[in-house]
CSV table of C-alpha atoms in Angstrom, one decimal:
chain,number,residue,atom,x,y,z
A,25,MET,CA,30.1,18.8,-8.5
A,26,ALA,CA,29.8,20.8,-5.3
A,27,GLY,CA,27.5,20.6,-2.3
A,28,ILE,CA,27.2,16.8,-2.3
A,29,ASP,CA,26.5,15.3,1.1
A,30,THR,CA,27.0,11.7,0.1
A,31,VAL,CA,28.1,9.8,-2.8
A,32,PHE,CA,27.1,6.1,-2.9
A,33,THR,CA,29.6,4.1,-5.1
A,34,SER,CA,29.4,0.6,-6.7
A,35,ALA,CA,25.7,0.5,-6.8
A,36,LYS,CA,24.5,-2.2,-9.2
A,37,PHE,CA,21.2,-1.2,-11.0
A,38,ALA,CA,18.6,-3.6,-12.2
A,39,ASP,CA,20.0,-3.4,-15.7
A,40,GLY,CA,23.5,-4.6,-14.4
A,41,SER,CA,25.2,-1.3,-14.7
A,42,LEU,CA,27.5,-0.1,-11.8
A,43,ASN,CA,26.8,3.4,-10.8
A,44,ALA,CA,27.6,6.2,-8.3
A,45,ILE,CA,24.6,8.0,-6.8
A,46,ALA,CA,25.2,11.6,-5.4
A,47,VAL,CA,22.8,12.8,-2.8
A,48,CYS,CA,22.3,16.4,-1.5
A,49,ASP,CA,19.7,17.4,1.0
A,50,GLY,CA,18.1,14.0,0.8
A,51,ARG,CA,17.5,14.0,-3.0
A,52,ILE,CA,19.5,12.4,-5.8
A,53,VAL,CA,21.5,15.1,-7.7
A,54,SER,CA,23.5,12.8,-10.1
A,55,ILE,CA,23.7,9.3,-11.2
A,56,ALA,CA,26.9,8.4,-13.2
A,57,PRO,CA,28.7,5.2,-14.3
A,58,ALA,CA,31.1,3.9,-11.8
A,59,SER,CA,33.9,4.2,-14.2
A,60,ASP,CA,33.6,8.2,-14.2
A,61,PRO,CA,35.7,9.9,-11.5
A,62,ALA,CA,33.6,10.0,-8.2
A,63,PRO,CA,32.3,13.4,-7.5
A,64,HIS,CA,33.6,15.2,-4.2
A,65,ALA,CA,31.3,14.8,-1.3
A,66,ALA,CA,31.4,15.3,2.4
A,67,GLY,CA,30.9,11.5,2.9
A,68,ALA,CA,31.1,8.3,0.8
A,69,VAL,CA,29.4,4.9,1.1
A,70,ASP,CA,30.6,1.8,-0.8
A,71,LEU,CA,27.7,-0.3,-1.7
A,72,GLY,CA,30.0,-3.0,-2.7
A,73,GLY,CA,28.3,-3.9,-6.1
A,74,THR,CA,25.1,-4.9,-4.3
A,75,LEU,CA,21.9,-4.7,-6.1
A,76,VAL,CA,20.3,-1.2,-5.5
A,77,ILE,CA,16.6,-0.8,-6.1
A,78,PRO,CA,14.1,2.0,-5.3
A,79,SER,CA,12.4,1.6,-2.0
A,80,PHE,CA,9.2,-0.5,-1.8
A,81,VAL,CA,5.8,1.3,-1.8
A,82,GLU,CA,3.4,-0.3,0.7
A,83,GLY,CA,0.3,0.7,-1.0
A,84,HIS,CA,-2.4,-0.7,1.3
A,85,VAL,CA,-1.9,-1.3,5.0
A,86,HIS,CA,-3.8,-0.8,8.3
A,87,LEU,CA,-1.8,0.9,11.0
A,88,ASP,CA,-4.6,1.2,13.5
A,89,THR,CA,-5.8,-2.4,13.6
A,90,SER,CA,-2.8,-4.6,13.5
A,91,PHE,CA,-1.8,-6.5,16.6
A,92,TYR,CA,2.0,-6.8,15.5
A,93,GLY,CA,3.9,-6.2,18.6
A,94,ASP,CA,1.0,-7.0,20.9
A,95,VAL,CA,0.2,-10.4,22.5
A,96,TRP,CA,-0.7,-13.3,20.1
A,97,ARG,CA,-4.6,-13.3,19.5
A,98,PRO,CA,-6.0,-16.5,18.1
A,99,HIS,CA,-8.0,-16.0,14.8
A,100,GLN,CA,-11.9,-16.2,15.0
A,101,PRO,CA,-13.2,-18.1,11.9
A,102,TYR,CA,-16.3,-17.0,10.2
A,103,THR,CA,-19.5,-18.9,11.3
A,104,ASN,CA,-20.9,-19.1,7.9
A,105,GLY,CA,-18.5,-18.1,5.1
A,106,PHE,CA,-16.8,-14.8,4.3
A,107,ASN,CA,-18.8,-11.9,5.8
A,108,VAL,CA,-17.4,-8.5,6.2
A,109,GLN,CA,-20.1,-7.4,8.7
A,110,GLU,CA,-19.1,-10.3,11.0
A,111,ARG,CA,-15.3,-9.7,10.7
A,112,VAL,CA,-15.8,-6.0,11.6
A,113,GLY,CA,-17.7,-7.2,14.8
A,114,PHE,CA,-14.8,-9.4,15.5
A,115,GLN,CA,-12.3,-6.6,15.0
A,116,ALA,CA,-14.3,-4.3,17.4
A,117,ASP,CA,-14.0,-6.9,20.1
A,118,ASN,CA,-10.4,-7.4,19.6
A,119,MET,CA,-9.5,-3.8,19.4
A,120,ALA,CA,-11.2,-3.1,22.8
A,121,LYS,CA,-8.6,-5.6,24.4
A,122,ALA,CA,-5.6,-4.5,22.3
A,123,ALA,CA,-2.4,-2.7,23.3
A,124,PRO,CA,-2.4,1.0,22.9
A,125,MET,CA,-2.8,1.8,19.3
A,126,ALA,CA,0.2,4.1,19.0
A,127,GLU,CA,2.5,1.2,20.2
A,128,ARG,CA,0.9,-1.2,17.7
A,129,ALA,CA,1.1,1.2,14.9
A,130,ARG,CA,4.8,2.1,15.6
A,131,SER,CA,5.8,-1.7,15.6
A,132,GLN,CA,4.0,-2.2,12.2
A,133,LEU,CA,5.5,0.9,10.7
A,134,GLU,CA,9.1,-0.2,11.6
A,135,LEU,CA,8.4,-3.7,10.6
A,136,CYS,CA,7.6,-2.2,7.1
A,137,LEU,CA,10.6,0.1,7.0
A,138,GLY,CA,13.0,-2.7,8.1
A,139,HIS,CA,12.1,-4.7,5.0
A,140,GLY,CA,12.5,-1.7,2.5
A,141,SER,CA,9.3,0.4,2.4
A,142,THR,CA,9.7,4.1,2.8
A,143,ARG,CA,6.4,5.1,1.3
A,144,MET,CA,3.1,3.9,2.6
A,145,ARG,CA,-0.7,4.3,2.3
A,146,SER,CA,-2.6,3.4,5.4
A,147,HIS,CA,-6.4,3.2,5.8
A,148,VAL,CA,-7.5,4.3,9.2
A,149,MET,CA,-11.0,3.8,10.7
A,150,VAL,CA,-13.3,6.9,10.6
A,151,ASP,CA,-16.9,6.1,11.2
A,152,GLY,CA,-19.7,6.3,13.7
A,153,SER,CA,-18.0,3.6,15.8
A,154,VAL,CA,-14.6,5.2,16.5
A,155,GLY,CA,-15.2,8.9,15.4
A,156,LEU,CA,-11.9,10.6,14.7
A,157,LYS,CA,-9.9,9.0,17.7
A,158,SER,CA,-8.0,6.5,15.6
A,159,LEU,CA,-7.1,9.1,13.0
A,160,GLU,CA,-5.8,11.4,15.7
A,161,THR,CA,-3.6,8.7,17.0
A,162,ILE,CA,-2.1,7.5,13.7
A,163,LEU,CA,-1.5,11.2,12.6
A,164,ALA,CA,0.7,11.6,15.7
A,165,VAL,CA,2.6,8.4,14.7
A,166,ARG,CA,2.9,9.7,11.2
A,167,GLU,CA,4.4,13.0,12.6
A,168,ALA,CA,6.9,11.0,14.9
A,169,HIS,CA,8.2,9.0,12.0
A,170,ARG,CA,8.1,11.6,9.2
A,171,ASP,CA,11.9,11.5,8.7
A,172,VAL,CA,11.7,7.7,7.8
A,173,MET,CA,8.5,7.1,6.3
A,174,ASP,CA,6.1,9.1,4.1
A,175,ILE,CA,2.5,8.2,4.8
A,176,GLN,CA,-0.8,8.9,3.2
A,177,LEU,CA,-3.9,8.4,5.3
A,178,VAL,CA,-7.1,7.2,4.0
A,179,ALA,CA,-10.2,8.1,5.9
A,180,PHE,CA,-11.8,4.7,5.9
A,181,PRO,CA,-15.5,3.9,6.9
A,182,GLN,CA,-14.8,0.4,8.2
A,183,SER,CA,-18.5,0.2,9.7
A,184,GLY,CA,-20.0,1.6,6.5
A,185,ILE,CA,-21.1,5.0,5.6
A,186,LEU,CA,-24.9,4.7,5.5
A,187,ARG,CA,-25.1,2.1,8.1
A,188,SER,CA,-23.0,4.0,10.7
A,189,PRO,CA,-24.8,7.3,11.9
A,190,GLY,CA,-22.7,10.4,11.5
A,191,THR,CA,-20.0,8.9,9.3
A,192,PRO,CA,-20.3,11.2,6.2
A,193,ASP,CA,-19.7,14.3,8.4
A,194,LEU,CA,-16.8,12.5,10.2
A,195,LEU,CA,-15.2,11.6,6.8
A,196,ASP,CA,-15.5,15.1,5.8
A,197,ALA,CA,-13.9,16.3,9.1
A,198,ALA,CA,-10.9,14.0,8.8
A,199,PHE,CA,-9.5,16.3,6.1
A,200,ASP,CA,-9.3,19.2,8.4
A,201,LEU,CA,-7.2,17.1,10.6
A,202,GLY,CA,-4.8,15.7,8.0
A,203,ALA,CA,-6.2,12.9,6.1
A,204,ASN,CA,-5.1,12.6,2.5
A,205,VAL,CA,-7.5,10.2,0.7
A,206,ILE,CA,-11.2,9.3,1.0
A,207,GLY,CA,-12.1,5.6,1.3
A,208,GLY,CA,-15.2,3.6,0.9
A,209,LEU,CA,-16.3,0.0,1.6
A,210,ASP,CA,-18.5,-2.3,-0.5
A,211,PRO,CA,-21.2,0.1,-1.5
A,212,GLY,CA,-23.6,-2.7,-2.3
A,213,GLY,CA,-22.6,-5.6,-0.2
A,214,PHE,CA,-22.2,-3.6,3.2
A,215,ASP,CA,-24.1,-0.4,2.8
A,216,ARG,CA,-26.8,-1.8,0.4
A,217,ASP,CA,-26.9,1.3,-1.8
A,218,VAL,CA,-24.3,1.7,-4.3
A,219,GLU,CA,-25.3,5.1,-5.5
A,220,LYS,CA,-25.8,6.9,-2.0
A,221,HIS,CA,-22.4,5.5,-0.9
A,222,LEU,CA,-20.6,6.7,-4.0
A,223,ASP,CA,-22.4,10.0,-3.6
A,224,VAL,CA,-20.8,10.5,-0.2
A,225,VAL,CA,-17.2,9.4,-1.4
A,226,PHE,CA,-17.0,11.3,-4.6
A,227,GLY,CA,-18.9,14.3,-3.1
A,228,ILE,CA,-16.1,14.5,-0.5
A,229,ALA,CA,-13.3,13.8,-3.1
A,230,GLU,CA,-14.7,16.8,-5.3
A,231,ARG,CA,-15.3,19.1,-2.4
A,232,ARG,CA,-11.9,18.6,-0.6
A,233,GLY,CA,-9.8,17.9,-3.8
A,234,VAL,CA,-8.5,14.5,-2.5
A,235,ASP,CA,-8.0,11.1,-4.2
A,236,VAL,CA,-10.1,8.1,-3.7
A,237,ASP,CA,-9.4,4.5,-2.6
A,238,ILE,CA,-12.3,2.2,-2.1
A,239,HIS,CA,-12.2,-1.3,-0.5
A,240,LEU,CA,-14.2,-3.7,-2.7
A,241,HIS,CA,-14.8,-7.2,-1.6
A,242,ASP,CA,-18.1,-7.7,-3.3
A,243,PRO,CA,-18.0,-10.7,-5.6
A,244,SER,CA,-19.0,-11.6,-9.2
A,245,MET,CA,-21.2,-9.3,-11.2
A,246,LEU,CA,-22.2,-7.2,-8.3
A,247,GLY,CA,-18.5,-6.2,-7.8
A,248,ILE,CA,-18.3,-5.6,-11.7
A,249,PHE,CA,-21.3,-3.2,-11.6
A,250,GLU,CA,-19.5,-1.4,-8.7
A,251,ILE,CA,-16.3,-1.1,-10.6
A,252,GLU,CA,-18.3,0.2,-13.6
A,253,GLN,CA,-20.0,2.9,-11.5
A,254,ILE,CA,-16.8,4.0,-9.8
A,255,CYS,CA,-15.2,4.3,-13.3
A,256,ALA,CA,-18.1,6.4,-14.5
A,257,ARG,CA,-17.9,8.9,-11.6
A,258,THR,CA,-14.2,9.1,-12.1
A,259,ARG,CA,-14.6,10.0,-15.8
A,260,ALA,CA,-17.4,12.4,-14.9
A,261,LEU,CA,-15.3,14.3,-12.3
A,262,GLY,CA,-12.1,14.2,-14.5
A,263,MET,CA,-10.4,12.3,-11.8
A,264,ASN,CA,-8.5,9.8,-14.0
A,265,GLY,CA,-5.3,8.8,-12.2
A,266,HIS,CA,-6.7,9.8,-8.8
A,267,VAL,CA,-8.8,6.8,-8.0
A,268,ALA,CA,-8.0,3.3,-6.8
A,269,ILE,CA,-10.1,0.2,-6.0
A,270,SER,CA,-8.5,-2.1,-3.4
A,271,HIS,CA,-9.0,-5.8,-3.7
A,272,ALA,CA,-11.5,-5.9,-6.4
A,273,TYR,CA,-12.1,-9.7,-5.8
A,274,ALA,CA,-14.9,-9.7,-8.5
A,275,LEU,CA,-12.1,-9.5,-11.1
A,276,GLY,CA,-11.0,-12.9,-10.0
A,277,ASP,CA,-14.3,-14.7,-10.4
A,278,VAL,CA,-16.0,-13.7,-13.6
A,279,ALA,CA,-15.7,-14.9,-17.0
A,280,PRO,CA,-12.5,-14.0,-19.1
A,281,ASP,CA,-14.5,-11.7,-21.6
A,282,VAL,CA,-16.0,-9.8,-18.5
A,283,VAL,CA,-12.6,-9.2,-17.1
A,284,GLN,CA,-11.2,-8.1,-20.4
A,285,ARG,CA,-14.1,-5.6,-20.9
A,286,THR,CA,-13.8,-4.2,-17.3
A,287,ALA,CA,-10.0,-3.9,-17.6
A,288,GLU,CA,-10.5,-1.8,-20.7
A,289,THR,CA,-13.0,0.3,-18.7
A,290,LEU,CA,-10.5,0.7,-15.8
A,291,ALA,CA,-7.8,1.6,-18.1
A,292,SER,CA,-9.7,4.3,-20.1
A,293,SER,CA,-11.0,5.7,-16.8
A,294,GLY,CA,-7.5,5.9,-15.0
A,295,VAL,CA,-8.6,3.8,-12.1
A,296,ALA,CA,-6.0,1.7,-10.5
A,297,ILE,CA,-6.3,-1.8,-8.7
A,298,MET,CA,-4.5,-2.8,-5.6
A,299,THR,CA,-4.1,-6.5,-4.7
A,300,ASN,CA,-2.3,-8.5,-1.9
A,301,ALA,CA,-3.0,-11.8,-3.5
A,302,PRO,CA,-4.9,-12.9,-0.5
A,303,GLY,CA,-5.2,-16.5,0.9
A,304,ALA,CA,-7.8,-18.8,-0.6
A,305,ARG,CA,-9.7,-16.0,-2.3
A,306,PRO,CA,-9.8,-15.1,-6.0
A,307,PHE,CA,-8.0,-11.9,-7.0
A,308,PRO,CA,-7.5,-9.8,-10.1
A,309,PRO,CA,-5.5,-11.2,-12.9
A,310,VAL,CA,-2.6,-8.7,-12.8
A,311,LYS,CA,-1.1,-9.6,-16.0
A,312,LEU,CA,-4.1,-9.2,-18.0
A,313,LEU,CA,-4.8,-5.9,-16.4
A,314,ARG,CA,-1.3,-4.6,-16.9
A,315,ALA,CA,-1.5,-5.7,-20.6
A,316,ALA,CA,-4.8,-3.6,-20.9
A,317,GLY,CA,-3.1,-0.5,-19.4
A,318,VAL,CA,-4.3,-0.7,-15.8
A,319,THR,CA,-2.1,0.6,-13.0
A,320,VAL,CA,-1.8,-2.3,-10.6
A,321,PHE,CA,-0.1,-2.0,-7.2
A,322,GLY,CA,0.4,-4.1,-4.0
A,323,GLY,CA,0.1,-3.9,-0.3
A,324,CYS,CA,0.4,-6.4,2.7
A,325,ASP,CA,-3.0,-5.2,3.7
A,326,ASN,CA,-3.9,-6.8,7.1
A,327,ILE,CA,-0.8,-7.7,9.3
A,328,ARG,CA,-1.5,-9.9,12.2
A,329,ASP,CA,-5.0,-8.6,13.0
A,330,SER,CA,-8.5,-9.7,13.1
A,331,TRP,CA,-8.8,-10.6,9.5
A,332,TRP,CA,-5.9,-13.2,9.5
A,333,PRO,CA,-2.8,-14.0,11.5
A,334,TYR,CA,-0.5,-13.6,8.8
A,335,GLY,CA,1.6,-10.6,7.4
A,336,ASP,CA,5.4,-9.7,7.8
A,337,GLY,CA,5.5,-6.1,6.2
A,338,ASP,CA,7.8,-7.4,3.4
A,339,MET,CA,6.8,-6.0,0.0
A,340,LEU,CA,9.4,-8.0,-1.6
A,341,GLY,CA,7.6,-11.0,-0.1
A,342,ARG,CA,4.4,-9.7,-1.4
A,343,ALA,CA,5.8,-9.7,-4.9
A,344,MET,CA,6.7,-13.2,-4.6
A,345,MET,CA,3.2,-14.0,-3.3
A,346,ILE,CA,1.6,-12.2,-6.1
A,347,GLY,CA,3.8,-13.9,-8.7
A,348,TYR,CA,3.4,-17.4,-7.1
A,349,ARG,CA,-0.4,-17.2,-7.1
A,350,SER,CA,-0.4,-15.7,-10.6
A,351,GLY,CA,1.9,-18.6,-11.9
A,352,PHE,CA,4.7,-16.2,-12.7
A,353,ASN,CA,7.8,-18.2,-13.7
A,354,THR,CA,9.8,-16.3,-16.4
A,355,ASP,CA,12.1,-13.4,-15.6
A,356,ALA,CA,9.7,-11.0,-17.3
A,357,ASP,CA,6.9,-12.1,-15.2
A,358,LEU,CA,9.0,-12.0,-11.9
A,359,THR,CA,10.0,-8.5,-12.8
A,360,LEU,CA,6.3,-7.5,-13.3
A,361,ALA,CA,5.5,-8.8,-9.8
A,362,PHE,CA,8.6,-6.7,-8.6
A,363,ASP,CA,7.1,-3.6,-10.4
A,364,ILE,CA,3.7,-3.9,-8.8
A,365,VAL,CA,5.3,-3.2,-5.3
A,366,THR,CA,7.6,-0.5,-6.6
A,367,ALA,CA,6.7,1.6,-9.6
A,368,GLY,CA,3.1,0.5,-9.7
A,369,GLY,CA,2.6,1.8,-6.2
A,370,ALA,CA,4.5,5.1,-7.0
A,371,GLU,CA,2.1,5.5,-9.8
A,372,ALA,CA,-1.1,4.7,-8.1
A,373,LEU,CA,-0.1,6.9,-5.0
A,374,ARG,CA,1.0,9.7,-7.5
A,375,LEU,CA,4.6,9.9,-6.0
A,376,ASP,CA,6.4,12.3,-8.2
A,377,ASP,CA,9.7,12.2,-6.2
A,378,TRP,CA,10.1,8.5,-6.1
A,379,GLY,CA,12.6,6.3,-8.0
A,380,LEU,CA,16.4,6.1,-8.9
A,381,ARG,CA,16.6,9.2,-10.9
A,382,VAL,CA,17.9,12.8,-10.5
A,383,GLY,CA,15.5,14.9,-8.5
A,384,ALA,CA,13.9,12.1,-6.6
A,385,LYS,CA,14.2,11.6,-2.8
A,386,ALA,CA,17.2,9.3,-2.1
A,387,ASP,CA,15.0,6.4,-1.0
A,388,PHE,CA,16.6,3.1,-1.9
A,389,VAL,CA,17.5,-0.4,-0.9
A,390,ALA,CA,20.8,-2.2,-1.3
A,391,ILE,CA,20.0,-5.8,-1.3
A,392,ASP,CA,22.0,-9.0,-1.4
A,393,ALA,CA,20.7,-10.3,-4.9
A,394,PRO,CA,22.3,-10.6,-8.3
A,395,HIS,CA,19.3,-9.2,-10.1
A,396,VAL,CA,15.6,-8.6,-9.6
A,397,PRO,CA,14.0,-11.9,-10.6
A,398,GLN,CA,16.3,-13.8,-8.1
A,399,ALA,CA,15.5,-11.3,-5.4
A,400,VAL,CA,11.8,-11.9,-5.9
A,401,VAL,CA,12.2,-15.6,-5.4
A,402,ASP,CA,15.2,-15.6,-2.9
A,403,LEU,CA,13.8,-12.9,-0.5
A,404,PRO,CA,17.2,-12.1,0.9
A,405,SER,CA,17.3,-10.7,4.4
A,406,ARG,CA,20.4,-8.8,4.1
A,407,ARG,CA,19.1,-5.3,3.2
A,408,ALA,CA,20.3,-1.8,3.7
A,409,VAL,CA,17.3,0.7,3.7
A,410,TYR,CA,18.2,4.3,2.9
A,411,LYS,CA,15.6,7.1,3.4
A,412,ASN,CA,16.6,10.7,2.0
A,413,GLY,CA,20.0,9.4,1.6
A,414,ARG,CA,20.4,8.3,5.2
A,415,LEU,CA,20.7,4.7,6.6
A,416,ALA,CA,17.3,3.9,8.1
A,417,ALA,CA,17.4,0.2,8.5
A,418,LEU,CA,20.0,-2.6,8.3
A,419,ASP,CA,19.0,-6.2,7.9
A,420,GLY,CA,15.7,-5.7,9.4
A,421,LYS,CA,16.7,-3.8,12.3
A,422,ILE,CA,15.9,0.0,12.6
A,423,VAL,CA,18.8,2.3,12.8
A,424,ALA,CA,18.6,4.7,15.9
A,425,ARG,CA,17.9,8.2,14.7
A,426,LYS,CA,19.8,11.1,16.0
A,427,ALA,CA,18.0,13.8,17.8
């Protein structure tokens, strides 16, 4: 085969087979058994039989609000139980004292890349409290790192849509600048008007032709009602496969029959669910959702910010956490947890150029593990991260890019 830039030999896939991966112009052009004669290429990399997996998909993160790389900021606890409005106030106070946003965002992005994520969806504040300033900053960070990370940006109304004057127009304007997805936040619990909140979100989605990803922390039957309303609007607009609900805590604290019924509604509407298996809170039963046909994907969410001090940007670690909190023990279950942070994310983000297959971008990770289930529990630190067929990070360290 002519025109190959690099051939990666002795790549062990998840099924145990040894293969050679040929790459040209940043894309996979052939995958052949290692026993076949290696194609001629300008360069060759021997992966030494290490496990090769597609790169991780960081499906939910906040590049603008992390303090990773900044000074340590002690966590401020709630004064009277979980309260999104109070936490948003803490965040505003912390952000006013933080290091420059571009520096913090770059540190967090490189943290995620070092662990093996080359695709990312970041929510960025766009509301009456910050205007479009945060989005403009993160757009510049995205542009500066376009050769190592593909990033979707969600216009996220952290201060609400209806409670924050001017926010609907700001959200709409975000797509003139370069935002990709329209967000939302607790239509009932935060904005106190489910229908008007969703009118804005889905109105922009329809007008701009963009996908939807709504934060939903609201608990119990309020959250279930909101999920049903989101699904109804998704079906009405023919947006199956273009809508996600992040967190959906309600699915973790209602009766099993309600969860099953809601899962079937989600599946028939093509609405995906994102979870990060958070701390002491209930979270969606991912195995039940997957069995019902729901797309489930993962994200680290908050990394060392005003919501909690945890977070390391490792999506393999997130798979372990999802599995641990879900009671996953069998190889099949551990593989399911892995799928949530890889193929599940690719499906939810509609990445048609992802995966270990011909035609996809050559984004993969060579990892020191014998197979996927053990990788999920071992969390090996030895990893070589390739983006578009070029080494981007090695053992957590970013490889310097050529000018």
